[in-house]
Coordinates of C-alpha atoms and ligand atoms in Angstrom, one line a residue:
M1 CA 0.0 0.0 0.0
K2 CA 1.1 3.6 -0.7
V3 CA 0.1 6.7 1.2
L4 CA -0.6 9.7 -1.0
K5 CA -1.0 13.1 0.7
F6 CA -2.4 16.1 -1.2
G7 CA -1.9 19.6 0.1
G8 CA -4.2 22.6 0.1
T9 CA -3.4 23.8 -3.4
S10 CA -3.7 20.3 -4.8
V11 CA -7.3 20.0 -3.6
G12 CA -8.0 23.8 -4.1
S13 CA -10.8 23.5 -6.7
A14 CA -13.2 21.1 -8.3
E15 CA -10.9 20.9 -11.3
K16 CA -7.8 20.1 -9.2
M17 CA -9.7 17.4 -7.3
K18 CA -10.5 15.7 -10.6
K19 CA -6.9 15.9 -11.5
I20 CA -5.8 14.2 -8.3
A21 CA -8.4 11.5 -8.7
E22 CA -6.5 10.5 -11.9
I23 CA -3.2 10.3 -9.9
V24 CA -4.9 8.2 -7.2
H25 CA -6.4 5.7 -9.6
G26 CA -3.0 4.8 -10.8
E27 CA -1.6 3.9 -7.4
Y28 CA -4.0 1.2 -5.9
P29 CA -4.0 0.1 -3.1
V30 CA -3.8 3.5 -1.5
L31 CA -4.5 5.6 1.5
V32 CA -5.2 9.2 0.4
V33 CA -4.6 11.9 3.0
L34 CA -6.1 15.3 2.3
S35 CA -5.5 18.8 3.6
A36 CA -8.3 21.3 3.6
M37 CA -8.8 23.2 0.3
G38 CA -6.3 26.0 0.1
G39 CA -7.2 29.0 2.3
T40 CA -10.0 27.2 4.2
T41 CA -8.1 26.6 7.5
D42 CA -6.9 30.3 7.4
Q43 CA -10.5 31.4 6.9
L44 CA -11.7 29.2 9.7
A45 CA -9.0 30.5 12.0
G46 CA -10.0 34.1 11.0
M47 CA -13.6 33.4 12.0
I48 CA -12.5 31.9 15.3
A49 CA -10.3 35.0 16.0
D50 CA -13.2 37.4 15.2
A51 CA -15.7 35.4 17.3
V52 CA -13.3 35.2 20.2
K53 CA -12.8 39.0 20.0
G54 CA -16.6 39.4 20.3
N55 CA -17.1 40.2 16.6
K56 CA -19.6 37.5 16.1
T57 CA -21.5 39.2 13.2
I58 CA -18.3 39.4 11.2
A59 CA -17.4 35.8 12.0
L60 CA -20.9 34.6 10.8
K61 CA -20.6 36.6 7.6
S62 CA -17.2 35.0 6.9
A63 CA -18.8 31.5 7.5
D64 CA -21.6 32.4 5.1
D65 CA -19.1 33.6 2.4
L66 CA -17.1 30.4 2.8
K67 CA -20.2 28.3 2.5
K68 CA -21.1 30.0 -0.8
K69 CA -17.6 29.0 -2.1
Y70 CA -18.3 25.3 -1.1
D71 CA -21.8 25.4 -2.7
L72 CA -20.2 26.4 -6.0
T73 CA -17.4 23.8 -5.7
V74 CA -19.9 21.0 -5.0
L75 CA -21.8 21.8 -8.2
Q76 CA -18.7 22.1 -10.2
L77 CA -17.4 18.8 -8.8
L78 CA -20.5 16.6 -8.8
G79 CA -23.0 18.3 -11.1
E80 CA -26.4 16.5 -11.0
E81 CA -25.2 14.1 -8.3
A82 CA -24.5 16.9 -5.8
A83 CA -27.5 16.4 -3.5
V84 CA -25.8 14.4 -0.8
A85 CA -22.8 16.7 -0.7
M86 CA -25.1 19.8 -0.7
F87 CA -26.8 18.4 2.4
Y88 CA -23.4 17.7 4.0
V89 CA -22.1 21.2 3.4
N90 CA -25.4 22.7 4.8
T91 CA -25.2 20.6 7.9
L92 CA -21.6 21.3 8.5
F93 CA -21.9 25.0 8.1
N94 CA -24.9 25.1 10.4
D95 CA -22.7 23.3 12.9
I96 CA -19.9 25.9 12.4
T97 CA -22.3 28.7 12.9
R98 CA -23.6 27.2 16.1
K99 CA -20.1 26.6 17.4
L100 CA -18.9 30.1 16.6
M101 CA -21.7 31.4 18.9
Q102 CA -20.2 29.3 21.7
L103 CA -16.7 30.9 21.5
P104 CA -14.4 31.5 23.3
L105 CA -13.9 27.8 24.2
A106 CA -10.6 26.1 23.2
K107 CA -12.2 22.7 22.6
V108 CA -14.8 24.2 20.2
E109 CA -12.2 26.3 18.4
K110 CA -10.3 23.1 17.5
E111 CA -13.6 21.5 16.3
I112 CA -14.2 24.4 14.0
L113 CA -10.6 24.3 12.7
S114 CA -10.9 20.6 11.8
C115 CA -13.8 21.3 9.4
G116 CA -11.6 22.1 6.4
E117 CA -10.3 18.6 6.2
K118 CA -13.8 17.1 6.8
L119 CA -15.1 19.1 3.8
S120 CA -12.2 18.2 1.4
T121 CA -12.3 14.5 2.2
F122 CA -16.1 14.3 2.0
L123 CA -16.2 16.0 -1.4
F124 CA -13.3 13.9 -2.8
H125 CA -14.9 10.7 -1.6
Q126 CA -18.2 11.8 -3.3
L127 CA -16.2 12.4 -6.5
L128 CA -14.6 8.9 -6.5
V129 CA -17.9 7.3 -5.7
K130 CA -19.5 9.1 -8.6
Q131 CA -16.6 7.8 -10.8
G132 CA -17.6 4.3 -9.8
S133 CA -14.9 3.6 -7.2
R134 CA -15.5 1.7 -4.0
A135 CA -13.5 4.2 -2.1
V136 CA -14.0 4.3 1.7
L137 CA -13.9 7.5 3.8
L138 CA -12.2 7.0 7.2
D139 CA -12.4 9.4 10.1
A140 CA -8.8 10.2 11.2
T141 CA -9.9 11.3 14.6
T142 CA -10.7 7.7 15.4
F143 CA -7.2 6.4 14.8
L144 CA -4.8 9.3 15.6
P145 CA -4.7 9.7 19.4
L146 CA -2.2 12.0 21.2
D147 CA -0.7 11.4 24.6
S148 CA -0.4 13.8 27.5
D149 CA 2.7 15.4 25.8
H150 CA 0.6 16.0 22.7
E151 CA 2.6 13.3 20.9
P152 CA 1.0 10.8 18.5
V153 CA 0.7 7.3 20.0
M154 CA 2.2 5.2 17.3
N155 CA 1.2 1.7 18.4
E156 CA -2.4 2.9 18.8
I157 CA -2.4 4.4 15.3
E158 CA -1.1 1.2 13.9
K159 CA -3.6 -1.0 15.7
R160 CA -6.6 1.2 15.0
L161 CA -5.8 2.0 11.4
W162 CA -5.4 -1.7 10.5
I163 CA -8.7 -2.5 12.1
A164 CA -10.4 0.3 10.1
L165 CA -8.9 -1.0 6.8
K166 CA -9.7 -4.6 7.4
K167 CA -13.3 -3.8 7.8
H168 CA -13.3 -3.1 4.0
P169 CA -11.5 -6.0 2.3
E170 CA -13.4 -5.1 -0.9
T171 CA -11.7 -1.7 -1.4
Q172 CA -8.4 -0.5 -2.6
V173 CA -8.9 3.2 -2.0
F174 CA -9.2 4.8 1.4
I175 CA -9.5 8.5 2.0
T176 CA -8.8 10.3 5.3
Q177 CA -8.1 13.7 6.8
G178 CA -4.6 15.0 7.5
F179 CA -4.0 17.4 10.4
V180 CA -6.8 16.3 12.7
C181 CA -6.5 14.0 15.7
R182 CA -7.8 13.5 19.2
N183 CA -6.0 14.6 22.4
I184 CA -5.6 12.8 25.7
R185 CA -9.0 14.2 26.8
G186 CA -10.7 12.6 23.8
E187 CA -11.4 16.0 22.2
I188 CA -10.8 16.9 18.6
D189 CA -7.4 18.4 18.2
N190 CA -4.8 18.9 15.5
L191 CA -1.1 18.4 14.7
G192 CA -0.4 22.1 14.1
R193 CA -0.5 24.2 10.9
G194 CA 0.7 22.3 7.9
G195 CA 0.3 19.1 9.9
S196 CA -1.2 16.9 7.1
D197 CA 2.3 16.0 6.0
Y198 CA 3.0 14.7 9.5
S199 CA -0.3 12.7 9.4
A200 CA 0.6 11.1 6.1
S201 CA 4.0 10.0 7.5
L202 CA 2.4 8.6 10.7
F203 CA -0.1 6.6 8.7
G204 CA 2.6 5.5 6.2
A205 CA 4.7 4.2 9.1
A206 CA 1.7 2.6 10.8
L207 CA 0.9 0.7 7.6
D208 CA 4.5 -0.1 6.7
A209 CA 3.6 1.5 3.4
K210 CA 5.8 1.0 0.3
E211 CA 6.1 4.8 -0.2
I212 CA 4.7 8.0 1.2
Q213 CA 4.0 10.6 -1.5
I214 CA 3.5 14.2 -0.6
W215 CA 1.9 16.0 -3.5
T216 CA 2.1 19.8 -3.5
D217 CA 2.4 22.8 -5.8
I218 CA 6.2 22.8 -6.6
D219 CA 8.7 20.4 -8.3
G220 CA 9.9 18.9 -5.0
V221 CA 12.2 20.4 -2.4
Q222 CA 14.1 23.4 -3.8
N223 CA 17.6 24.3 -2.8
N224 CA 16.4 27.5 -1.3
D225 CA 13.1 29.2 -0.3
P226 CA 11.4 30.0 -3.7
R227 CA 9.3 32.6 -2.0
I228 CA 12.4 34.6 -1.2
V229 CA 15.1 33.6 -3.7
E230 CA 14.9 33.5 -7.5
N231 CA 16.3 30.7 -9.6
T232 CA 16.0 27.9 -7.1
R233 CA 16.1 24.3 -8.4
P234 CA 14.8 21.0 -7.1
V235 CA 17.1 18.7 -5.1
R236 CA 16.4 15.3 -6.6
H237 CA 17.6 13.2 -3.6
L238 CA 17.9 13.9 0.1
R239 CA 18.8 11.6 2.9
F240 CA 16.3 11.3 5.7
D241 CA 18.5 13.4 8.1
E242 CA 19.0 16.1 5.5
A243 CA 15.3 16.4 4.8
A244 CA 14.5 16.4 8.5
E245 CA 17.0 19.2 9.2
L246 CA 15.6 21.2 6.2
A247 CA 12.0 20.7 7.4
Y248 CA 13.0 21.6 10.9
F249 CA 14.8 24.8 9.7
G250 CA 11.6 26.0 8.1
A251 CA 11.3 24.7 4.5
K252 CA 7.6 25.2 4.4
I253 CA 7.2 22.3 1.9
L254 CA 7.3 19.8 4.8
H255 CA 5.9 20.0 8.3
P256 CA 9.0 19.8 10.6
L257 CA 8.1 16.4 12.1
T258 CA 7.2 14.7 8.8
I259 CA 10.4 12.8 8.3
L260 CA 10.8 11.1 11.6
P261 CA 8.0 8.4 11.4
A262 CA 9.0 7.6 7.8
Q263 CA 12.7 7.4 8.7
K264 CA 12.1 5.2 11.7
A265 CA 10.1 2.8 9.5
G266 CA 12.6 3.1 6.6
I267 CA 9.8 4.2 4.2
P268 CA 10.9 6.4 1.2
V269 CA 9.2 9.8 0.9
L270 CA 8.5 11.2 -2.5
L271 CA 7.6 14.9 -3.0
K272 CA 5.8 15.6 -6.2
N273 CA 4.1 18.5 -8.0
T274 CA 0.3 17.9 -8.7
M275 CA 0.4 20.5 -11.5
H276 CA 3.4 18.9 -13.1
P277 CA 3.2 15.1 -12.3
G278 CA 5.8 14.3 -15.0
D279 CA 8.6 15.9 -13.0
A280 CA 10.6 13.5 -10.9
G281 CA 10.3 15.5 -7.7
T282 CA 12.4 14.8 -4.7
K283 CA 13.0 11.4 -3.2
I284 CA 14.0 11.1 0.4
T285 CA 15.6 7.8 1.5
A286 CA 18.3 6.4 3.8
N287 CA 20.8 6.2 0.9
Q288 CA 24.0 8.1 1.0
D289 CA 24.8 10.2 -2.0
G290 CA 26.9 13.2 -3.1
R291 CA 28.8 15.4 -0.7
G292 CA 28.4 19.1 -0.4
F293 CA 25.8 21.7 0.2
K294 CA 22.3 20.8 -1.0
A295 CA 19.8 23.3 0.3
V296 CA 19.1 26.3 2.6
A297 CA 16.1 27.1 4.8
A298 CA 15.2 29.7 7.4
R299 CA 13.0 29.9 10.4
D300 CA 11.8 33.2 11.9
G301 CA 10.6 34.0 15.4
I302 CA 13.7 32.9 17.2
I303 CA 14.8 34.2 20.6
A304 CA 18.4 34.3 21.7
I305 CA 19.3 34.1 25.4
R306 CA 22.8 34.7 26.7
I307 CA 23.8 33.8 30.2
K308 CA 27.1 35.3 31.4
S309 CA 28.7 34.0 34.5
S310 CA 32.3 33.9 35.9
R311 CA 31.1 30.8 37.8
M312 CA 31.2 28.9 34.5
L313 CA 35.0 29.1 34.5
L314 CA 36.4 25.6 35.0
A315 CA 33.1 24.6 36.7
Y316 CA 31.3 21.3 36.0
G317 CA 27.6 20.9 36.2
F318 CA 26.9 24.5 35.1
M319 CA 25.4 23.5 31.7
R320 CA 23.2 20.8 33.3
K321 CA 21.7 23.4 35.6
V322 CA 21.0 25.8 32.7
F323 CA 19.5 23.1 30.5
E324 CA 17.3 21.9 33.4
V325 CA 15.6 25.3 33.4
F326 CA 14.4 24.8 29.8
E327 CA 13.3 21.2 30.7
T328 CA 11.2 22.5 33.6
Y329 CA 9.4 24.8 31.2
K330 CA 9.1 22.3 28.4
T331 CA 10.9 24.6 26.0
S332 CA 13.1 23.0 23.5
I333 CA 16.5 24.5 22.7
D334 CA 17.5 24.9 19.0
M335 CA 21.1 26.0 19.1
V336 CA 23.8 26.5 21.7
T337 CA 27.2 28.2 21.6
T338 CA 29.5 28.5 24.5
S339 CA 32.6 30.3 25.7
E340 CA 34.4 30.0 29.0
V341 CA 32.2 32.5 30.7
A342 CA 29.0 32.7 28.7
V343 CA 26.5 30.5 26.9
S344 CA 24.0 31.5 24.2
I345 CA 20.9 29.5 23.6
T346 CA 18.1 29.9 21.1
I347 CA 14.4 28.9 21.5
D348 CA 11.4 29.4 19.2
N349 CA 8.8 29.2 21.9
G350 CA 8.6 32.3 24.1
E351 CA 5.6 31.1 26.1
H352 CA 7.5 30.7 29.3
L353 CA 10.3 33.3 28.6
Q354 CA 9.7 35.3 31.7
E355 CA 9.9 32.3 34.0
I356 CA 12.9 31.0 32.2
V357 CA 14.8 34.3 32.4
A358 CA 13.9 34.6 36.1
A359 CA 15.2 31.1 36.8
L360 CA 18.4 31.7 34.8
Q361 CA 19.2 34.9 36.6
Q362 CA 20.3 32.9 39.6
F363 CA 23.3 31.7 37.5
G364 CA 24.4 35.1 36.2
H365 CA 23.6 38.0 34.0
V366 CA 20.9 37.2 31.4
E367 CA 20.3 39.0 28.1
V368 CA 17.4 38.3 25.7
E369 CA 17.2 39.2 22.0
G370 CA 14.2 38.7 19.8
Q371 CA 13.6 39.1 16.1
K372 CA 16.1 36.5 15.1
T373 CA 16.1 34.0 12.3
L374 CA 17.7 30.6 12.3
V375 CA 19.3 29.7 8.9
G376 CA 20.2 26.1 8.2
V377 CA 22.4 24.9 5.3
V378 CA 21.8 21.3 4.7
G379 CA 23.8 18.6 2.9
L380 CA 26.6 16.2 3.6
I381 CA 29.1 18.6 5.1
H382 CA 31.9 16.7 6.9
A383 CA 33.4 19.4 9.2
H384 CA 36.9 17.8 8.9
E385 CA 37.0 18.2 5.1
P386 CA 38.7 21.4 4.2
G387 CA 36.9 24.1 2.1
Y388 CA 33.4 24.1 3.4
A389 CA 34.0 26.7 6.2
R390 CA 35.8 28.9 3.8
Q391 CA 32.9 28.8 1.3
L392 CA 30.4 29.5 4.0
F393 CA 32.3 32.4 5.5
E394 CA 33.0 33.9 2.1
A395 CA 29.3 33.7 1.3
L396 CA 28.4 35.4 4.6
S397 CA 31.1 38.0 4.6
D398 CA 28.6 40.9 4.6
I399 CA 26.1 39.5 7.0
P400 CA 26.1 40.3 10.8
I401 CA 26.0 36.9 12.4
R402 CA 24.9 36.4 16.1
M403 CA 25.6 32.7 16.4
I404 CA 27.2 29.8 14.4
S405 CA 27.0 26.1 14.8
Y406 CA 29.3 23.9 12.6
G407 CA 30.3 20.3 13.0
A408 CA 27.5 19.2 15.4
S409 CA 26.2 16.9 12.7
P410 CA 27.5 16.2 9.2
Y411 CA 24.2 17.3 7.8
N412 CA 24.0 20.9 8.7
F413 CA 25.6 24.2 9.3
S414 CA 23.4 26.7 11.1
L415 CA 23.6 30.4 11.9
L416 CA 21.5 33.0 13.7
V417 CA 20.9 36.3 12.0
N418 CA 18.7 39.3 12.6
T419 CA 15.4 38.7 10.9
E420 CA 15.9 41.9 8.9
D421 CA 19.0 40.3 7.3
K422 CA 17.2 37.0 6.4
I423 CA 16.6 37.8 2.7
K424 CA 20.2 39.0 2.2
T425 CA 21.5 35.9 3.9
L426 CA 19.5 33.5 1.8
Q427 CA 20.4 35.3 -1.4
A428 CA 24.1 35.4 -0.4
L429 CA 24.1 31.7 0.3
N430 CA 22.3 31.0 -2.9
S431 CA 24.6 32.8 -5.1
R432 CA 27.8 31.6 -3.4
L433 CA 27.0 28.0 -2.6
F434 CA 24.8 26.9 -5.5
H435 CA 25.5 29.2 -8.4
N436 CA 29.2 28.5 -9.0
E437 CA 30.6 25.7 -11.1
I438 CA 31.9 23.5 -8.2
A439 CA 28.5 23.6 -6.4
K440 CA 26.6 22.7 -9.5
M441 CA 28.6 19.4 -9.7
C442 CA 27.0 18.3 -6.5
F443 CA 23.6 18.0 -8.1
Ligands
ADP1 P1 0.8 22.2 0.7 O1 -0.4 23.1 0.8 O2 0.8 21.3 -0.5 O3 1.1 21.5 2.0 P2 2.7 24.2 1.3 O4 2.3 25.6 0.9 O5 2.6 23.8 2.7 O6 2.0 23.2 0.4 O7 4.3 23.9 0.9 C1 4.7 24.2 -0.5 C2 5.3 25.6 -0.6 O8 6.5 25.6 0.3 C3 5.8 25.9 -1.9 O9 4.8 26.4 -2.8 C4 6.9 26.9 -1.6 O10 6.5 28.2 -1.8 C5 7.2 26.7 -0.1 N1 8.6 26.4 0.1 C6 9.4 27.0 1.1 N2 10.7 26.5 1.1 C7 10.7 25.5 0.1 C8 11.7 24.6 -0.4 N3 12.9 24.6 0.1 N4 11.3 23.8 -1.4 C9 10.1 23.8 -1.9 N5 9.1 24.6 -1.5 C10 9.4 25.5 -0.5
LIG2 N1 -5.2 22.5 6.7 C1 -4.1 22.6 7.7 C2 -3.4 23.9 7.5 O1 -3.7 24.7 6.7 C3 -3.2 21.4 7.6 C4 -2.4 21.3 6.3 O2 -2.7 21.9 5.3 O3 -1.4 20.5 6.3 O4 -2.5 24.2 8.3
MG3 MG1 2.0 22.2 3.8

């Protein structure tokens, strides 16, 4: 079995849904994981925000506008056989309207946010049924439970998903929602924005799938962020570690946690373009290949914390105490640099910043800087091989750099810059690492 995930743009219109139906028909047996139609989750989030602020009339008007779009899509998708889907859309939007009136209420907000995936999967299922397929629609919230740390419970996913599939031995096509799940309290929850990629990888690992395909709107992973840098090109192969680093560093094409389940299960991940299915895309496997720089990505919203203390000098146990503070506040550390008397740490979650700073002050002087961006250069970069550092420093010679990490893993070089310098940094890396003759030979 293969798992095929289609993102928001790929299911963004009736015409596109018909296109992905063709792709799906060629891949039986298959589990299809869908995102909400492009823009829907943002619109639902907007309604929720308005309703929470007390602007219920505006929220209801947005819900009505969104419903009109779905009414039209249903007709374009199903024509004369649209009655069942029309009824479903009506019922679901009545439900959304009722729920908007109940806000603010965290549990209900998440229920509303899950509706985009409910709509896209229902409509796609209707389309396949209309085309004569025996496709079965599965409710992902019944087989994607989270534990008390908000982590997916892998063995439960495996057990429940297999039970769900085995109930339908007659079918070769299953459809389910990405993004949505159930939390430890049994409430509807989600895997975070862009989380459908992660759902697909979890389901692929649970089913020991032959391949996990992520279909999106671009020819695979590009060597730099195409929203910022011109002339990017697809990277045809990435190792799991490289792809995981890239996703983690903010390449929007993959949710940061997507690679882990696939890597653990040893399942290849293929990234493909729905608008251009003939393109080879990017294949992510455990295989080793060429050395050198492969791609760059950046993540905003990073906070740097520096702790200066003369007590660090020749002391042991100091780092443990510092790290324990972050553990206490369940805040993960991204990057660390140290000198004899100071340590700098970055985090991307400032929820407990005040408490963290207060706790760190017992060890020394603490400084906090926001508005930082973490830039990751990914590839097979063996720190002991000469030349890489020179190339990187030459590329970055005009950029003010706050922190650097090199040699921690052979798969990345990372640096912290001011967010206002992000574009300049990505462009500098692009022209110096990928657009010279030696770099081109790495592809
Ligand atoms: P989907 O809706 O299919 O999940 P996303 O919008 O989440 O698609 O991800 C695809 C987008 O990610 C691309 O259109 C592109 O603008 C952006 N992107 C950012 N960095 C990269 C990269 N390194 N390679 C490819 N796409 C990237
Ligand atoms: N629909 C969700 C979002 O927009 C999940 C996803 O698209 O992956 O974030
Ligand atoms: Mg996405």
